[in-house]
PDB file of C-alpha atoms in Angstrom:
ATOM      1  CA  UNK A  77      28.457 105.124 102.977  1.00 35.00           C
ATOM      2  CA  UNK A  78      27.876 102.867 106.084  1.00 37.00           C
ATOM      3  CA  UNK A  79      27.776  99.129 106.131  1.00 37.00           C
ATOM      4  CA  UNK A  80      24.074  99.189 106.812  1.00 39.00           C
ATOM      5  CA  UNK A  81      23.520 101.474 103.764  1.00 36.00           C
ATOM      6  CA  UNK A  82      25.498  99.290 101.417  1.00 35.00           C
ATOM      7  CA  UNK A  83      23.462  96.275 102.658  1.00 37.00           C
ATOM      8  CA  UNK A  84      20.235  98.092 102.147  1.00 38.00           C
ATOM      9  CA  UNK A  85      21.001  97.809  98.417  1.00 39.00           C
ATOM     10  CA  UNK A  86      21.073 101.534  97.747  1.00 43.00           C
ATOM     11  CA  UNK A  87      17.761 102.338  99.449  1.00 52.00           C
ATOM     12  CA  UNK A  88      19.580 104.825 101.697  1.00 46.00           C
ATOM     13  CA  UNK A  89      19.407 107.345  99.028  1.00 54.00           C
ATOM     14  CA  UNK A  90      15.591 107.536  99.481  1.00 68.00           C
ATOM     15  CA  UNK A  91      16.199 109.062 103.114  1.00 83.00           C
ATOM     16  CA  UNK A  92      17.902 112.238 101.902  1.00 77.00           C
ATOM     17  CA  UNK A  93      15.386 114.368 103.995  1.00 82.00           C
ATOM     18  CA  UNK A  94      16.618 112.806 107.349  1.00 86.00           C
ATOM     19  CA  UNK A  95      19.440 114.932 108.842  1.00 84.00           C
ATOM     20  CA  UNK A  96      22.022 114.965 110.264  1.00 90.00           C
ATOM     21  CA  UNK A  97      23.984 112.181 108.632  1.00 90.00           C
ATOM     22  CA  UNK A  98      24.040 110.235 111.985  1.00 91.00           C
ATOM     23  CA  UNK A  99      20.281 110.297 112.265  1.00 92.00           C
ATOM     24  CA  UNK A 100      19.916 108.990 108.620  1.00 92.00           C
ATOM     25  CA  UNK A 101      22.466 106.140 109.134  1.00 92.00           C
ATOM     26  CA  UNK A 102      20.490 104.985 112.362  1.00 94.00           C
ATOM     27  CA  UNK A 103      17.216 105.244 110.313  1.00 94.00           C
ATOM     28  CA  UNK A 104      18.639 103.193 107.399  1.00 94.00           C
ATOM     29  CA  UNK A 105      19.975 100.687 109.844  1.00 94.00           C
ATOM     30  CA  UNK A 106      16.439 100.342 111.572  1.00 95.00           C
ATOM     31  CA  UNK A 107      14.823  99.881 108.202  1.00 95.00           C
ATOM     32  CA  UNK A 108      17.267  96.812 107.470  1.00 93.00           C
ATOM     33  CA  UNK A 109      16.913  95.487 110.888  1.00 95.00           C
ATOM     34  CA  UNK A 110      13.166  95.751 111.043  1.00 95.00           C
ATOM     35  CA  UNK A 111      12.771  94.200 107.531  1.00 92.00           C
ATOM     36  CA  UNK A 112      15.073  91.353 108.334  1.00 92.00           C
ATOM     37  CA  UNK A 113      14.120  90.496 111.996  1.00 92.00           C
ATOM     38  CA  UNK A 114      10.720  92.169 112.561  1.00 93.00           C
ATOM     39  CA  UNK A 115      10.266  95.289 114.913  1.00 95.00           C
ATOM     40  CA  UNK A 116       9.765  93.294 118.214  1.00 94.00           C
ATOM     41  CA  UNK A 117      12.701  90.956 117.753  1.00 95.00           C
ATOM     42  CA  UNK A 118      14.919  94.057 117.005  1.00 95.00           C
ATOM     43  CA  UNK A 119      16.948  95.929 119.787  1.00 94.00           C
ATOM     44  CA  UNK A 120      18.282  99.490 119.886  1.00 94.00           C
ATOM     45  CA  UNK A 121      21.699  97.772 120.218  1.00 93.00           C
ATOM     46  CA  UNK A 122      21.071  95.893 116.965  1.00 94.00           C
ATOM     47  CA  UNK A 123      20.180  99.036 115.187  1.00 95.00           C
ATOM     48  CA  UNK A 124      23.233 101.060 116.553  1.00 94.00           C
ATOM     49  CA  UNK A 125      25.556  98.065 115.607  1.00 94.00           C
ATOM     50  CA  UNK A 126      24.303  98.156 112.089  1.00 93.00           C
ATOM     51  CA  UNK A 127      25.016 101.882 111.872  1.00 93.00           C
ATOM     52  CA  UNK A 128      28.477 101.334 113.349  1.00 93.00           C
ATOM     53  CA  UNK A 129      27.565 103.540 116.246  1.00 93.00           C
ATOM     54  CA  UNK A 130      27.203 102.960 120.015  1.00 90.00           C
ATOM     55  CA  UNK A 131      23.822 102.464 121.709  1.00 88.00           C
ATOM     56  CA  UNK A 132      24.030 105.711 123.501  1.00 90.00           C
ATOM     57  CA  UNK A 133      24.363 107.513 120.154  1.00 89.00           C
ATOM     58  CA  UNK A 134      21.128 106.355 119.181  1.00 92.00           C
ATOM     59  CA  UNK A 135      19.276 108.224 121.941  1.00 92.00           C
ATOM     60  CA  UNK A 136      20.700 111.474 120.841  1.00 92.00           C
ATOM     61  CA  UNK A 137      18.590 111.378 117.730  1.00 93.00           C
ATOM     62  CA  UNK A 138      15.634 109.077 118.599  1.00 93.00           C
ATOM     63  CA  UNK A 139      14.028 108.816 121.915  1.00 92.00           C
ATOM     64  CA  UNK A 140      12.701 105.284 121.482  1.00 92.00           C
ATOM     65  CA  UNK A 141      12.776 102.383 118.981  1.00 93.00           C
ATOM     66  CA  UNK A 142       9.083 103.285 118.137  1.00 95.00           C
ATOM     67  CA  UNK A 143       9.928 106.839 117.252  1.00 94.00           C
ATOM     68  CA  UNK A 144      12.391 105.313 114.680  1.00 95.00           C
ATOM     69  CA  UNK A 145       9.515 103.117 113.236  1.00 96.00           C
ATOM     70  CA  UNK A 146       6.989 106.007 113.461  1.00 95.00           C
ATOM     71  CA  UNK A 147       9.425 108.249 111.393  1.00 94.00           C
ATOM     72  CA  UNK A 148      10.152 105.373 108.868  1.00 95.00           C
ATOM     73  CA  UNK A 149       6.454 104.650 108.489  1.00 95.00           C
ATOM     74  CA  UNK A 150       5.509 108.485 108.065  1.00 94.00           C
ATOM     75  CA  UNK A 151       8.092 109.190 105.445  1.00 93.00           C
ATOM     76  CA  UNK A 152       7.095 106.015 103.580  1.00 93.00           C
ATOM     77  CA  UNK A 153       3.575 106.674 103.528  1.00 94.00           C
ATOM     78  CA  UNK A 154       4.103 110.281 102.597  1.00 94.00           C
ATOM     79  CA  UNK A 155       6.162 109.005  99.597  1.00 93.00           C
ATOM     80  CA  UNK A 156       3.476 106.506  98.818  1.00 94.00           C
ATOM     81  CA  UNK A 157       0.827 109.221  98.759  1.00 95.00           C
ATOM     82  CA  UNK A 158       2.921 111.447  96.678  1.00 95.00           C
ATOM     83  CA  UNK A 159       3.263 108.644  94.052  1.00 94.00           C
ATOM     84  CA  UNK A 160      -0.449 108.028  93.829  1.00 95.00           C
ATOM     85  CA  UNK A 161      -1.481 111.570  93.967  1.00 95.00           C
ATOM     86  CA  UNK A 162       0.735 112.625  91.134  1.00 95.00           C
ATOM     87  CA  UNK A 163      -0.547 109.737  88.932  1.00 92.00           C
ATOM     88  CA  UNK A 164      -4.106 110.508  89.941  1.00 92.00           C
ATOM     89  CA  UNK A 165      -4.090 114.284  89.085  1.00 91.00           C
ATOM     90  CA  UNK A 166      -2.047 114.255  85.774  1.00 92.00           C
ATOM     91  CA  UNK A 167      -3.968 114.796  82.681  1.00 93.00           C
ATOM     92  CA  UNK A 168      -5.305 111.751  80.730  1.00 94.00           C
ATOM     93  CA  UNK A 169      -8.083 109.223  80.794  1.00 96.00           C
ATOM     94  CA  UNK A 170      -9.012 107.036  83.813  1.00 96.00           C
ATOM     95  CA  UNK A 171      -7.360 104.257  82.087  1.00 96.00           C
ATOM     96  CA  UNK A 172      -4.038 105.964  81.654  1.00 96.00           C
ATOM     97  CA  UNK A 173      -3.947 107.579  85.086  1.00 97.00           C
ATOM     98  CA  UNK A 174      -4.881 104.158  86.622  1.00 97.00           C
ATOM     99  CA  UNK A 175      -2.203 102.544  84.856  1.00 97.00           C
ATOM    100  CA  UNK A 176       0.338 105.079  85.705  1.00 96.00           C
ATOM    101  CA  UNK A 177      -0.642 104.797  89.319  1.00 97.00           C
ATOM    102  CA  UNK A 178      -0.276 101.272  89.524  1.00 97.00           C
ATOM    103  CA  UNK A 179       2.845 100.787  87.563  1.00 97.00           C
ATOM    104  CA  UNK A 180       4.669 103.637  89.694  1.00 96.00           C
ATOM    105  CA  UNK A 181       3.350 102.238  92.854  1.00 96.00           C
ATOM    106  CA  UNK A 182       4.579  98.892  91.996  1.00 97.00           C
ATOM    107  CA  UNK A 183       7.863 100.147  91.060  1.00 95.00           C
ATOM    108  CA  UNK A 184       8.289 101.765  94.267  1.00 94.00           C
ATOM    109  CA  UNK A 185       7.330  98.665  96.206  1.00 94.00           C
ATOM    110  CA  UNK A 186       9.819  96.560  94.160  1.00 94.00           C
ATOM    111  CA  UNK A 187      12.715  98.888  93.813  1.00 91.00           C
ATOM    112  CA  UNK A 188      12.555  99.746  97.651  1.00 91.00           C
ATOM    113  CA  UNK A 189      11.220  96.398  98.892  1.00 91.00           C
ATOM    114  CA  UNK A 190      13.382  96.624 102.226  1.00 91.00           C
ATOM    115  CA  UNK A 191      11.852  99.858 103.027  1.00 92.00           C
ATOM    116  CA  UNK A 192       8.190  98.994 101.753  1.00 93.00           C
ATOM    117  CA  UNK A 193       8.140  95.928 103.884  1.00 92.00           C
ATOM    118  CA  UNK A 194       8.585  97.879 107.055  1.00 94.00           C
ATOM    119  CA  UNK A 195       6.208 100.644 105.934  1.00 93.00           C
ATOM    120  CA  UNK A 196       3.503  98.346 104.990  1.00 92.00           C
ATOM    121  CA  UNK A 197       3.670  95.506 107.474  1.00 92.00           C
ATOM    122  CA  UNK A 198       4.772  97.052 110.679  1.00 94.00           C
ATOM    123  CA  UNK A 199       1.791  99.295 111.436  1.00 92.00           C
ATOM    124  CA  UNK A 200       0.431  97.184 114.288  1.00 93.00           C
ATOM    125  CA  UNK A 201       3.757  97.864 116.153  1.00 94.00           C
ATOM    126  CA  UNK A 202       3.101 101.518 116.365  1.00 95.00           C
ATOM    127  CA  UNK A 203       1.303 102.979 119.415  1.00 94.00           C
ATOM    128  CA  UNK A 204      -2.223 104.413 119.110  1.00 95.00           C
ATOM    129  CA  UNK A 205      -1.311 107.972 118.173  1.00 95.00           C
ATOM    130  CA  UNK A 206       1.314 107.237 115.807  1.00 95.00           C
ATOM    131  CA  UNK A 207      -0.864 104.446 114.172  1.00 96.00           C
ATOM    132  CA  UNK A 208      -3.846 106.975 113.781  1.00 97.00           C
ATOM    133  CA  UNK A 209      -1.524 109.397 112.086  1.00 96.00           C
ATOM    134  CA  UNK A 210      -0.337 106.448 109.538  1.00 96.00           C
ATOM    135  CA  UNK A 211      -3.928 105.143 108.949  1.00 96.00           C
ATOM    136  CA  UNK A 212      -4.909 108.859 108.044  1.00 97.00           C
ATOM    137  CA  UNK A 213      -2.371 108.596 105.276  1.00 96.00           C
ATOM    138  CA  UNK A 214      -3.408 105.340 104.258  1.00 96.00           C
ATOM    139  CA  UNK A 215      -6.965 106.481 103.914  1.00 97.00           C
ATOM    140  CA  UNK A 216      -5.578 109.343 101.517  1.00 97.00           C
ATOM    141  CA  UNK A 217      -3.815 106.799  99.456  1.00 96.00           C
ATOM    142  CA  UNK A 218      -7.097 104.897  99.102  1.00 97.00           C
ATOM    143  CA  UNK A 219      -9.029 108.046  98.158  1.00 97.00           C
ATOM    144  CA  UNK A 220      -6.725 108.904  95.347  1.00 97.00           C
ATOM    145  CA  UNK A 221      -6.927 105.346  93.697  1.00 97.00           C
ATOM    146  CA  UNK A 222     -10.746 105.161  94.279  1.00 97.00           C
ATOM    147  CA  UNK A 223     -11.097 108.654  92.617  1.00 96.00           C
ATOM    148  CA  UNK A 224      -9.564 107.333  89.566  1.00 97.00           C
ATOM    149  CA  UNK A 225     -11.762 104.217  89.529  1.00 97.00           C
ATOM    150  CA  UNK A 226     -14.763 106.467  90.074  1.00 96.00           C
ATOM    151  CA  UNK A 227     -13.846 108.590  87.222  1.00 96.00           C
ATOM    152  CA  UNK A 228     -13.405 105.658  85.109  1.00 96.00           C
ATOM    153  CA  UNK A 229     -16.840 104.293  85.835  1.00 96.00           C
ATOM    154  CA  UNK A 230     -18.578 107.743  85.362  1.00 95.00           C
ATOM    155  CA  UNK A 231     -16.727 107.992  82.073  1.00 94.00           C
ATOM    156  CA  UNK A 232     -17.796 104.570  80.828  1.00 94.00           C
ATOM    157  CA  UNK A 233     -14.205 103.323  80.847  1.00 95.00           C
ATOM    158  CA  UNK A 234     -14.527 100.830  83.652  1.00 96.00           C
ATOM    159  CA  UNK A 235     -17.111  98.086  84.603  1.00 94.00           C
ATOM    160  CA  UNK A 236     -16.995  98.163  88.301  1.00 95.00           C
ATOM    161  CA  UNK A 237     -19.837  97.105  90.847  1.00 92.00           C
ATOM    162  CA  UNK A 238     -17.947  97.777  93.918  1.00 96.00           C
ATOM    163  CA  UNK A 239     -15.569 100.657  93.877  1.00 96.00           C
ATOM    164  CA  UNK A 240     -14.353 100.465  97.442  1.00 96.00           C
ATOM    165  CA  UNK A 241     -13.806  96.719  97.195  1.00 96.00           C
ATOM    166  CA  UNK A 242     -12.000  97.149  94.041  1.00 96.00           C
ATOM    167  CA  UNK A 243      -9.782  99.885  95.365  1.00 97.00           C
ATOM    168  CA  UNK A 244      -8.831  97.680  98.211  1.00 96.00           C
ATOM    169  CA  UNK A 245      -7.965  94.860  95.843  1.00 96.00           C
ATOM    170  CA  UNK A 246      -5.784  97.061  93.734  1.00 97.00           C
ATOM    171  CA  UNK A 247      -3.832  98.576  96.607  1.00 97.00           C
ATOM    172  CA  UNK A 248      -3.427  95.148  98.116  1.00 96.00           C
ATOM    173  CA  UNK A 249      -1.988  93.751  94.804  1.00 96.00           C
ATOM    174  CA  UNK A 250       0.561  96.510  94.581  1.00 96.00           C
ATOM    175  CA  UNK A 251       1.562  96.341  98.356  1.00 95.00           C
ATOM    176  CA  UNK A 252       2.210  92.532  98.238  1.00 95.00           C
ATOM    177  CA  UNK A 253       5.058  93.147  95.860  1.00 96.00           C
ATOM    178  CA  UNK A 254       7.269  94.176  98.545  1.00 94.00           C
ATOM    179  CA  UNK A 255       6.755  90.826 100.113  1.00 92.00           C
ATOM    180  CA  UNK A 256       7.901  88.501  97.265  1.00 94.00           C
ATOM    181  CA  UNK A 257       9.996  90.554  94.942  1.00 94.00           C
ATOM    182  CA  UNK A 258      13.568  89.387  94.557  1.00 90.00           C
ATOM    183  CA  UNK A 259      16.128  91.901  92.998  1.00 87.00           C
ATOM    184  CA  UNK A 260      18.000  88.739  91.720  1.00 88.00           C
ATOM    185  CA  UNK A 261      14.823  87.191  90.310  1.00 89.00           C
ATOM    186  CA  UNK A 262      13.416  87.195  86.607  1.00 92.00           C
ATOM    187  CA  UNK A 263      11.828  90.556  86.777  1.00 93.00           C
ATOM    188  CA  UNK A 264      12.856  94.292  87.079  1.00 94.00           C
ATOM    189  CA  UNK A 265      10.683  96.730  88.938  1.00 95.00           C
ATOM    190  CA  UNK A 266       9.715  98.313  85.745  1.00 95.00           C
ATOM    191  CA  UNK A 267       8.551  94.910  84.255  1.00 96.00           C
ATOM    192  CA  UNK A 268       6.583  94.166  87.252  1.00 97.00           C
ATOM    193  CA  UNK A 269       4.977  97.591  87.249  1.00 96.00           C
ATOM    194  CA  UNK A 270       3.865  97.168  83.576  1.00 97.00           C
ATOM    195  CA  UNK A 271       2.392  93.661  84.227  1.00 97.00           C
ATOM    196  CA  UNK A 272       0.450  94.826  87.229  1.00 97.00           C
ATOM    197  CA  UNK A 273      -0.712  97.787  85.326  1.00 97.00           C
ATOM    198  CA  UNK A 274      -2.191  95.459  82.651  1.00 96.00           C
ATOM    199  CA  UNK A 275      -3.667  93.205  85.300  1.00 96.00           C
ATOM    200  CA  UNK A 276      -5.456  95.911  87.142  1.00 97.00           C
ATOM    201  CA  UNK A 277      -6.889  97.270  84.069  1.00 96.00           C
ATOM    202  CA  UNK A 278      -8.322  93.925  83.265  1.00 94.00           C
ATOM    203  CA  UNK A 279      -9.679  93.755  86.843  1.00 93.00           C
ATOM    204  CA  UNK A 280     -11.550  96.823  86.337  1.00 95.00           C
ATOM    205  CA  UNK A 281     -13.062  95.635  83.151  1.00 86.00           C
ATOM    206  CA  UNK A 282     -11.642  98.422  80.903  1.00 62.00           C
ATOM    207  CA  UNK A 283     -14.020  98.916  77.694  1.00 56.00           C
TER     208      UNK A 283
END
């Protein structure tokens, strides 16, 4: 395992779909650098150094720094969508599905906080085409949560006056975990997930 992967707290394992190994090492190093310094303050030399490679080696796998950010963001958002879609489409009441969606989404943001910070907070660093692609994935995430809340309202489980606004509030609450969660803090990702699921159910006025 590379130095960058070790410092990333094991989050490197989330990038198993990125091949070859050198490309994955560079991507993990970029995640770490973007989370620590921000996209604009990070150079390709910084990324290559963290991966234990030469700057020239980076361009073999990624044409630009933005291409790295785009790939990180796309994979991260696809994973977020998978988490929400799985919870939204499993059997059970709207209450059960919303609690499952929130707890799993929060666990992902806490357990993969380094990655999640980059995925969720560097959107404006992408160019127009890449940004449009990621926004489309975000809209799909929004739609999965909104559908659960709409189901709950229709079934009489939830008391929500503004489904769209409530959906935004729920997603914002979950995403913010990546900003403050500390692996050395008093809570585990599972505990935070359970807490937030309870808070969201109170938010929708479960009956």
